[in-house]
């Protein structure tokens, strides 16, 4: 990949490349135009399925899309599913871009069912579920009811913090396999706690989030800055019991979405704490990802960087979309490499919009094809998955804001 020579600030780079700015801005507008048509189709598909739900499904309050099943049907999930916040989050992003109250009304409708999760202490995914939905809603509307729900959710999340370990416990399942599993994905839920700290001034939220990030940085990463997926801890001593990669190819492999979670998470943690070690960690993770010998030219990775059948392995558009979001923000902090981070993010957005897009008014209204949920268990293999769409829209918004306002912060 050709990189910009020399060290330029982002603002100077954009000012000197007017034709590039116009072209990239068009990618954002055109992608949101597509998303508008596609999400309206998705809403009609959801309505059609919900009209035919069984009594059992209605009792489970199934309402929001997650993926397309192997038989081609649309899978809807309830609020307890870790993916429940992404579709309402997409609708909020549509409202943010368009200002159209239609999207606000739909976002409110699909956000409301997630309120019941605010006291669900059996999950670490409070950020994914509540902050992606109510968090975006509060940011865009200032609704004090939303604020109260988010704060209660943050308080609930803190109950999973294990002081001896210095981390928030992730899964409660497979207790015969793990004592206190912590997954790299959990870095994404820390933003909820940092938000709660800023809202309340209660340092408990800040300390838990920062301790979790520091402990994860110490134990999840290898010498090359690739990460394990799961680190299991002894809750009495705080010692590491084992290190696994549950959703990747093998325990010692580099699961691509896990690497993207880490990149996004440590970039965000630097924003919230200004701790230089978090910025350094984000930079090193980025180096691992984009200097990896198995990274394809279009910068959309295989589902695992060490998957055995590369180049015939499935790609993971979700990992690419998450990484693009992180890179736009990282370009604000890593000034020496700002242009490189921006160029890579732009390449990902271009690749996703050109080669990974779903069929208009097809594929049940998803935006992107070719994501992988858990390749190790052959689950959600090479299908549209809702979080790929969510982070794709987030990347587009960050791109537009960075180019127009000099900040990627939404």
Short mmCIF file of N, CA, C and O in Angstrom, two decimals, residues 4 7 59-60 64 80 93 102 119 127 158 167 188 233 236 243 247 251 307 326 359 361 364 391:
data_model
loop_
_atom_site.label_atom_id
_atom_site.label_comp_id
_atom_site.label_asym_id
_atom_site.label_seq_id
_atom_site.Cartn_x
_atom_site.Cartn_y
_atom_site.Cartn_z
N UNK A 4 1.44 8.07 2.34
CA UNK A 4 1.85 9.45 2.15
C UNK A 4 3.24 9.65 2.72
O UNK A 4 3.53 9.22 3.85
N UNK A 7 5.62 13.70 7.23
CA UNK A 7 4.72 13.84 8.36
C UNK A 7 3.88 15.09 8.16
O UNK A 7 4.40 16.19 8.10
N UNK A 59 -43.16 -14.15 23.93
CA UNK A 59 -42.86 -14.10 25.36
C UNK A 59 -41.40 -13.74 25.60
O UNK A 59 -41.06 -13.09 26.61
N UNK A 60 -40.52 -14.14 24.70
CA UNK A 60 -39.10 -13.81 24.81
C UNK A 60 -38.81 -12.37 24.35
O UNK A 60 -37.69 -11.89 24.49
N UNK A 64 -35.21 -7.56 17.40
CA UNK A 64 -34.16 -6.85 16.67
C UNK A 64 -33.26 -7.83 15.92
O UNK A 64 -33.00 -8.94 16.40
N UNK A 80 -31.82 -9.42 25.77
CA UNK A 80 -30.75 -10.08 26.52
C UNK A 80 -29.57 -10.46 25.64
O UNK A 80 -28.47 -10.65 26.13
N UNK A 93 -27.74 6.55 14.33
CA UNK A 93 -26.74 7.09 13.40
C UNK A 93 -27.42 7.66 12.15
O UNK A 93 -26.97 8.67 11.59
N UNK A 102 -38.05 10.81 11.15
CA UNK A 102 -38.46 9.42 10.90
C UNK A 102 -37.50 8.47 11.59
O UNK A 102 -37.92 7.51 12.26
N UNK A 119 -30.68 -3.56 34.67
CA UNK A 119 -30.41 -4.22 35.95
C UNK A 119 -29.96 -5.67 35.76
O UNK A 119 -29.91 -6.44 36.72
N UNK A 127 -22.31 -2.25 27.74
CA UNK A 127 -21.94 -1.19 26.81
C UNK A 127 -22.50 -1.44 25.43
O UNK A 127 -23.11 -0.56 24.82
N UNK A 158 -20.66 -2.48 37.16
CA UNK A 158 -19.60 -2.47 38.17
C UNK A 158 -19.72 -3.65 39.13
O UNK A 158 -18.72 -4.03 39.77
N UNK A 167 -10.32 -6.84 37.01
CA UNK A 167 -11.08 -6.87 35.75
C UNK A 167 -12.56 -7.11 36.01
O UNK A 167 -12.95 -7.62 37.06
N UNK A 188 -14.54 -2.89 25.00
CA UNK A 188 -15.51 -2.01 24.37
C UNK A 188 -16.57 -1.52 25.35
O UNK A 188 -17.22 -0.51 25.12
N UNK A 233 -8.92 -16.13 35.09
CA UNK A 233 -8.23 -15.73 36.32
C UNK A 233 -8.73 -16.51 37.52
O UNK A 233 -9.90 -16.92 37.59
N UNK A 236 -9.34 -15.74 43.73
CA UNK A 236 -8.77 -15.62 45.07
C UNK A 236 -7.40 -14.96 45.03
O UNK A 236 -7.11 -14.02 45.78
N UNK A 243 -4.85 -19.03 29.02
CA UNK A 243 -5.12 -18.05 27.97
C UNK A 243 -5.63 -18.81 26.74
O UNK A 243 -4.94 -19.69 26.24
N UNK A 247 -13.05 -17.88 20.00
CA UNK A 247 -13.75 -17.67 18.74
C UNK A 247 -12.81 -17.60 17.53
O UNK A 247 -13.27 -17.45 16.40
N UNK A 251 -5.77 -21.37 20.10
CA UNK A 251 -5.44 -20.56 21.27
C UNK A 251 -4.31 -19.57 20.98
O UNK A 251 -4.31 -18.44 21.50
N UNK A 307 -5.59 -18.33 10.21
CA UNK A 307 -6.47 -19.39 9.71
C UNK A 307 -5.72 -20.22 8.67
O UNK A 307 -4.98 -19.68 7.84
N UNK A 326 -11.64 2.92 14.91
CA UNK A 326 -10.51 3.20 15.79
C UNK A 326 -9.46 4.05 15.10
O UNK A 326 -8.90 4.99 15.69
N UNK A 359 -27.09 -6.57 -1.18
CA UNK A 359 -27.92 -6.22 -2.34
C UNK A 359 -29.03 -5.27 -1.91
O UNK A 359 -29.69 -5.48 -0.88
N UNK A 361 -32.32 -3.71 -1.19
CA UNK A 361 -33.61 -4.34 -0.93
C UNK A 361 -33.52 -5.86 -1.04
O UNK A 361 -34.42 -6.54 -1.54
N UNK A 364 -32.25 -9.18 3.54
CA UNK A 364 -33.05 -8.81 4.72
C UNK A 364 -32.72 -7.42 5.26
O UNK A 364 -32.99 -7.12 6.42
N UNK A 391 -20.87 -0.57 13.07
CA UNK A 391 -19.56 0.08 13.07
C UNK A 391 -19.20 0.65 11.70
O UNK A 391 -18.41 1.60 11.61
#
